[in-house]
Coordinates of C-alpha atoms and ligand atoms in Angstrom, one line a residue:
X27 CA 49.4 26.0 48.3
X28 CA 48.3 26.7 51.8
X29 CA 46.7 30.3 52.9
X30 CA 48.6 31.5 55.3
X31 CA 46.7 34.4 56.0
X32 CA 45.4 34.4 59.6
X33 CA 41.0 33.7 59.6
X34 CA 41.0 34.5 63.5
X35 CA 42.3 33.8 67.2
X36 CA 40.5 32.7 70.1
X37 CA 40.9 31.8 73.4
X38 CA 39.9 29.7 76.9
X39 CA 41.0 29.5 80.0
X40 CA 42.0 26.4 81.7
X41 CA 41.8 25.0 85.7
X42 CA 43.9 22.4 85.6
X43 CA 44.6 21.0 89.4
X44 CA 48.3 20.2 90.4
X45 CA 48.7 16.8 92.1
X46 CA 50.6 18.1 94.9
X47 CA 50.1 22.1 96.2
X48 CA 52.9 24.0 94.7
X49 CA 54.2 26.4 97.3
X50 CA 56.3 29.5 95.7
X51 CA 57.2 32.5 97.8
X52 CA 54.3 34.5 98.0
X53 CA 51.3 31.7 97.2
X54 CA 50.6 28.1 97.0
X55 CA 48.6 26.9 94.0
X56 CA 46.9 23.8 93.3
X57 CA 46.0 24.7 90.2
X58 CA 47.3 26.4 86.7
X59 CA 45.5 28.6 84.3
X60 CA 46.6 28.1 82.3
X61 CA 45.5 30.9 78.8
X62 CA 44.5 28.5 75.4
X63 CA 45.2 30.4 72.2
X64 CA 44.2 28.9 69.4
X65 CA 45.0 30.4 65.3
X66 CA 43.4 29.4 62.8
X67 CA 44.4 29.9 58.9
X68 CA 41.7 31.0 56.3
X69 CA 43.2 27.1 54.7
X70 CA 41.4 25.7 57.9
X71 CA 44.7 25.2 59.9
X72 CA 44.9 26.0 63.5
X73 CA 47.7 26.1 65.7
X74 CA 48.3 26.6 69.4
X75 CA 49.7 28.8 71.9
X76 CA 49.8 28.3 75.5
X77 CA 50.2 32.2 78.2
X78 CA 51.2 30.8 81.1
X79 CA 52.8 32.8 84.8
X80 CA 52.9 30.5 87.8
X81 CA 50.5 30.3 89.9
X82 CA 49.0 33.9 89.8
X83 CA 50.1 37.5 88.7
X84 CA 52.8 37.7 91.7
X85 CA 55.6 37.1 89.8
X86 CA 55.2 39.6 86.4
X87 CA 52.3 41.2 86.8
X88 CA 50.0 39.6 84.3
X89 CA 47.3 36.0 84.5
X90 CA 45.0 34.4 82.5
X91 CA 42.8 36.7 83.1
X92 CA 45.1 40.2 82.0
X93 CA 46.1 38.2 79.7
X94 CA 42.8 36.7 78.3
X95 CA 41.7 40.4 77.6
X96 CA 45.0 41.8 75.6
X97 CA 44.7 38.8 73.4
X98 CA 41.5 39.5 72.4
X99 CA 40.7 42.7 72.8
X100 CA 44.0 44.3 71.0
X101 CA 46.1 41.5 70.3
X102 CA 44.0 39.7 68.2
X103 CA 43.4 42.6 65.9
X104 CA 47.1 43.0 65.0
X105 CA 47.3 39.7 64.3
X106 CA 43.7 38.8 61.7
X107 CA 44.4 38.9 58.3
X108 CA 48.7 38.8 58.0
X109 CA 50.7 36.0 58.2
X110 CA 51.3 33.2 60.2
X111 CA 55.0 33.6 58.4
X112 CA 55.1 37.5 59.2
X113 CA 56.0 36.9 62.9
X114 CA 58.3 40.0 63.2
X115 CA 56.1 42.4 61.2
X116 CA 53.1 41.1 64.0
X117 CA 55.4 41.3 66.7
X118 CA 56.1 45.2 66.3
X119 CA 52.7 45.5 65.3
X120 CA 52.2 44.4 69.2
X121 CA 54.6 46.7 70.6
X122 CA 51.9 49.3 68.6
X123 CA 48.9 48.4 71.1
X124 CA 50.1 46.6 74.1
X125 CA 53.7 47.6 76.1
X126 CA 54.7 44.8 78.0
X127 CA 52.3 42.0 78.5
X128 CA 54.4 39.9 76.9
X129 CA 53.8 36.5 78.1
X130 CA 50.4 37.5 76.1
X131 CA 52.9 38.5 73.6
X132 CA 54.1 35.0 73.9
X133 CA 51.1 32.6 73.8
X134 CA 49.4 34.4 70.3
X135 CA 53.1 34.3 68.7
X136 CA 53.7 30.6 69.6
X137 CA 50.4 29.8 68.1
X138 CA 51.2 31.4 64.6
X139 CA 54.5 29.0 64.8
X140 CA 52.3 26.1 65.5
X141 CA 50.1 26.9 63.0
X142 CA 52.7 27.6 60.4
X143 CA 55.1 24.6 59.9
X144 CA 51.4 23.1 60.6
X145 CA 50.9 24.5 57.0
X146 CA 53.5 23.1 56.3
X147 CA 53.6 20.0 57.4
X148 CA 57.5 20.6 59.8
X149 CA 57.9 20.5 63.5
X150 CA 58.1 23.9 64.7
X151 CA 62.5 23.5 65.2
X152 CA 62.8 23.4 61.5
X153 CA 61.5 27.4 61.3
X154 CA 64.2 27.4 64.3
X155 CA 66.9 26.6 62.0
X156 CA 66.5 22.5 63.3
X157 CA 67.4 20.3 65.8
X158 CA 70.9 20.6 67.3
X159 CA 70.1 17.8 70.2
X160 CA 66.7 15.9 70.3
X161 CA 66.8 16.1 74.3
X162 CA 67.9 18.2 77.4
X163 CA 68.7 17.5 80.6
X164 CA 65.1 17.9 82.7
X165 CA 65.5 19.5 86.4
X166 CA 62.5 19.1 88.5
X167 CA 61.5 21.7 91.6
X168 CA 59.8 21.2 94.3
X169 CA 58.1 24.2 96.3
X170 CA 58.6 25.4 99.4
X171 CA 57.9 21.9 101.2
X172 CA 58.9 20.5 105.0
X173 CA 62.5 19.0 104.9
X174 CA 60.7 15.4 105.2
X175 CA 58.6 15.4 102.1
X176 CA 61.1 17.2 99.9
X177 CA 63.3 14.0 101.0
X178 CA 60.3 11.5 100.7
X179 CA 60.0 13.4 97.2
X180 CA 62.9 13.7 96.0
X181 CA 64.0 10.0 96.6
X182 CA 61.6 8.9 95.0
X183 CA 62.1 10.3 91.0
X184 CA 65.2 9.8 92.2
X185 CA 65.1 5.9 92.3
X186 CA 62.9 6.4 89.3
X187 CA 65.7 8.0 87.5
X188 CA 62.8 10.8 85.8
X189 CA 65.2 13.6 87.2
X190 CA 68.5 14.0 88.2
X191 CA 68.6 18.0 89.8
X192 CA 66.4 19.0 91.8
X193 CA 65.4 23.3 92.2
X194 CA 64.1 24.3 95.5
X195 CA 61.6 27.0 95.8
X196 CA 62.8 29.4 98.6
X197 CA 62.1 32.8 99.7
X198 CA 58.8 32.0 101.9
X199 CA 60.0 31.3 105.2
X200 CA 62.3 33.7 107.4
X201 CA 65.7 33.8 106.1
X202 CA 67.5 31.7 108.3
X203 CA 64.9 29.0 108.7
X204 CA 64.9 29.4 104.7
X205 CA 68.4 28.4 104.5
X206 CA 68.7 25.6 107.5
X207 CA 66.0 23.5 105.6
X208 CA 67.7 23.3 102.4
X209 CA 71.4 22.9 104.6
X210 CA 69.7 19.6 106.2
X211 CA 67.8 18.7 102.9
X212 CA 71.6 18.3 101.2
X213 CA 73.2 17.2 104.4
X214 CA 70.8 14.0 104.3
X215 CA 70.8 13.7 100.0
X216 CA 74.4 13.3 100.6
X217 CA 75.4 14.4 97.4
X218 CA 73.0 12.2 95.4
X219 CA 72.0 14.7 93.7
X220 CA 72.5 18.1 91.9
X221 CA 70.8 20.8 94.1
X222 CA 69.6 24.5 92.6
X223 CA 67.3 27.2 94.4
X224 CA 64.7 29.9 93.5
X225 CA 63.9 32.6 95.6
X226 CA 62.3 34.6 93.3
X227 CA 63.8 37.8 94.1
X228 CA 62.9 37.9 97.7
X229 CA 66.3 39.3 99.8
X230 CA 67.5 42.3 99.7
X231 CA 71.2 43.0 99.1
X232 CA 72.2 43.1 103.4
X233 CA 69.7 39.9 103.4
X234 CA 71.7 38.2 100.4
X235 CA 75.3 39.0 102.1
X236 CA 74.2 37.4 105.5
X237 CA 72.4 34.1 104.6
X238 CA 74.2 33.2 101.0
X239 CA 77.4 31.8 102.0
X240 CA 75.7 29.0 104.5
X241 CA 73.8 27.5 100.5
X242 CA 77.4 28.2 99.4
X243 CA 78.2 26.0 101.7
X244 CA 76.1 23.2 101.7
X245 CA 76.7 23.1 98.6
X246 CA 73.7 24.3 96.8
X247 CA 75.5 24.6 93.2
X248 CA 73.1 27.3 91.9
X249 CA 71.3 30.4 93.5
X250 CA 68.7 31.5 91.1
X251 CA 67.3 35.4 91.5
X252 CA 68.2 36.5 95.3
X253 CA 67.3 39.7 95.2
X254 CA 65.0 42.7 93.4
X255 CA 64.7 42.6 89.6
X256 CA 65.7 46.3 89.5
X257 CA 68.8 45.6 91.0
X258 CA 71.0 44.0 88.4
X259 CA 74.5 45.8 90.4
X260 CA 73.1 44.4 93.2
X261 CA 73.7 40.4 91.4
X262 CA 76.8 41.5 90.1
X263 CA 77.5 42.3 93.5
X264 CA 76.9 38.9 94.3
X265 CA 78.2 36.9 91.9
X266 CA 81.6 39.1 91.7
X267 CA 82.0 37.6 95.7
X268 CA 80.6 34.0 95.7
X269 CA 81.7 31.4 94.1
X270 CA 79.0 29.8 93.1
X271 CA 77.0 30.1 90.0
X272 CA 74.2 32.6 89.7
X273 CA 71.1 32.4 87.7
X274 CA 69.5 35.6 86.7
X275 CA 65.3 34.6 86.1
X276 CA 63.4 38.0 86.8
X277 CA 65.7 40.9 86.0
X278 CA 65.1 39.1 82.5
X279 CA 62.8 39.7 80.7
X280 CA 64.0 41.4 77.2
X281 CA 67.0 40.6 75.3
X282 CA 68.3 44.4 76.8
X283 CA 67.9 42.9 80.3
X284 CA 69.9 40.4 79.1
X285 CA 72.3 42.8 77.7
X286 CA 72.7 44.6 80.7
X287 CA 73.2 41.1 83.1
X288 CA 75.9 40.3 80.2
X289 CA 77.8 43.9 80.7
X290 CA 77.4 44.2 84.3
X291 CA 78.6 40.4 84.6
X292 CA 75.6 40.3 87.2
X293 CA 75.0 36.3 86.3
X294 CA 76.5 32.9 84.9
X295 CA 73.3 31.6 83.2
X296 CA 70.3 33.0 81.9
X297 CA 66.8 31.2 82.5
X298 CA 65.3 32.1 79.3
X299 CA 61.6 31.2 79.2
X300 CA 59.7 31.6 76.3
X301 CA 56.3 33.2 78.4
X302 CA 57.7 35.8 80.2
X303 CA 60.1 37.2 77.2
X304 CA 56.9 36.8 74.7
X305 CA 58.0 34.0 72.4
X306 CA 60.1 32.0 70.8
X307 CA 61.7 34.8 68.6
X308 CA 62.7 36.5 71.8
X309 CA 64.1 34.1 73.1
X310 CA 65.8 33.6 70.8
X311 CA 67.5 36.8 70.6
X312 CA 68.2 36.1 74.7
X313 CA 70.1 33.3 73.7
X314 CA 72.4 35.0 71.1
X315 CA 73.0 37.5 73.1
X316 CA 74.3 35.0 76.1
X317 CA 76.6 33.1 73.9
X318 CA 77.9 36.7 72.6
X319 CA 78.8 37.1 76.3
X320 CA 79.8 33.7 77.3
X321 CA 76.9 32.9 79.1
X322 CA 74.8 30.0 79.4
X323 CA 70.8 29.1 79.4
X324 CA 68.7 27.3 81.3
X325 CA 65.8 26.2 79.2
X326 CA 63.4 27.6 81.7
X327 CA 59.4 27.2 83.3
X328 CA 56.1 29.6 84.7
X329 CA 54.8 26.3 84.5
X330 CA 53.6 25.8 81.1
X331 CA 50.9 22.5 79.8
X332 CA 51.9 20.2 76.9
X333 CA 51.8 22.7 74.6
X334 CA 53.8 25.6 76.3
X335 CA 56.0 23.1 77.5
X336 CA 56.9 21.8 73.6
X337 CA 57.2 25.1 72.7
X338 CA 60.2 26.0 75.2
X339 CA 61.4 22.2 74.3
X340 CA 61.4 23.1 70.2
X341 CA 63.8 26.4 71.3
X342 CA 66.2 24.5 73.7
X343 CA 66.3 21.8 71.4
X344 CA 67.7 24.1 68.2
X345 CA 69.5 26.4 70.3
X346 CA 73.3 25.2 70.5
X347 CA 73.4 27.9 73.6
X348 CA 71.3 26.2 76.0
X349 CA 74.7 24.7 77.7
X350 CA 73.0 24.8 81.7
X351 CA 69.9 22.3 81.0
X352 CA 65.9 22.5 81.6
X353 CA 63.5 23.0 83.4
X354 CA 60.7 21.8 81.0
X355 CA 59.0 19.8 84.0
X356 CA 55.5 21.2 84.0
X357 CA 53.1 18.6 82.5
X358 CA 54.3 16.3 85.1
X359 CA 52.6 18.9 88.1
X360 CA 49.6 18.7 86.2
X361 CA 47.3 16.0 87.7
X362 CA 45.8 15.0 84.0
X363 CA 47.0 16.0 80.5
X364 CA 44.8 17.3 77.6
X365 CA 47.3 15.8 74.8
X366 CA 46.2 12.5 73.3
X367 CA 50.3 11.2 73.5
X368 CA 52.2 12.9 76.9
X369 CA 55.9 14.5 76.8
X370 CA 58.1 11.9 77.0
X371 CA 60.7 12.3 80.5
X372 CA 63.2 9.2 80.9
X373 CA 67.2 9.1 82.5
X374 CA 67.0 12.9 83.5
X375 CA 65.3 14.4 80.7
X376 CA 63.1 15.4 78.6
X377 CA 62.6 14.5 74.8
X378 CA 61.7 16.3 71.4
X379 CA 58.0 15.1 70.1
X380 CA 58.1 14.3 66.4
X381 CA 55.2 15.2 64.1
X382 CA 54.1 18.7 62.4
X383 CA 54.0 21.5 64.4
X384 CA 55.2 21.6 68.4
X385 CA 54.4 17.5 67.4
X386 CA 51.8 17.4 70.8
X387 CA 47.8 16.8 69.2
X388 CA 44.8 18.0 71.6
X389 CA 42.7 15.6 73.5
X390 CA 39.7 18.6 72.8
X391 CA 37.5 16.2 75.8
X392 CA 39.8 16.6 77.6
X393 CA 39.9 20.1 76.9
X394 CA 36.8 21.1 77.7
X395 CA 36.2 19.1 81.4
X396 CA 39.2 22.3 82.0
X397 CA 37.5 25.0 80.3
X398 CA 36.3 27.4 82.9
X399 CA 32.8 28.2 82.4
Ligands
LIG26 C1 59.8 31.3 88.9 O1 60.6 31.2 88.7 O2 61.6 30.2 88.0 C2 59.3 28.0 87.8 C3 59.7 26.4 88.4 C4 58.8 26.9 89.3 O3 58.6 25.7 90.6 O4 58.4 27.9 89.2 C5 59.0 28.5 88.2 C6 59.5 30.6 88.4
LIG27 MG1 62.8 31.2 89.2

């Protein structure tokens, strides 16, 4: 029997170039920085997790650099010596030494799940209850790009049938200009693709009330986090007044936040990211709350690489509550991979890999190449 005790936790930062710049509301990413965390058991089994934020600390206050300090100096010491199958106990211990820091906690928790599953020679989804599906619909996101570039990119992806729905990042431009850009895109596509927008909490209540109706009019099917993170009542007001689905993203960073969204009827869909929530366990808790409240769940991303993406994919395929698809496309935005077999994207869906643990194996030469020195 394998000794499940954690012997060591090691980290390194990878800087992986993107296939094209990804323009968010306040910053543009040309590379993704990923904290790769390795948990090794006393039997020598190694599990991996990723700590990732979308293009730096603008989204949630953490970055690859802050996560490395939190993991190495504070989180690893409370995990070493415990067993990889003692996840709730380690999560409690982590709460004792780091407040919030959820992206960092996720990276270590996922590495523990991978090491635990590999020790038992089972896939991570088995530890999450077992698969209810083996693939999930996968949307693609476009940064705040000019109209012609968006049309070209979407046309290509539709022709290849890689994605059928698209999330358009907003919030970088003047609101009226931004809405005109999206409405023009919807017209050009003439209903050939499902379109969603993500405003990343950039509009105040007034701006949202003035400009959201035009997006609804243009046929946008879902509006993600238009207004500030803490202002759940503003999201609830919009959710009541406009005939469109709202998705809470920044507003749900814990199971308690999910409960607040449910109590106030603030959104019809919750973006479940294992990163911002602190891992797979908290992700499961959020899905349970959403299901009990009749809120749909979307398996969302912080633009993780293959390790973090596939961790979220195991959860999305083990929980029936993920009934609003996924955006687990992160690896496709990276110019090169660092696993031996890339994740399969086909017919608008992302497919679960087989094999023990997370089901993907690192290409160590590629990992070395991307490691920050
Ligand atoms: C977010 O806020 O949803 C996900 C896809 C993307 O382009 O940005 C992220 C973050
Ligand atoms: Mg979002």
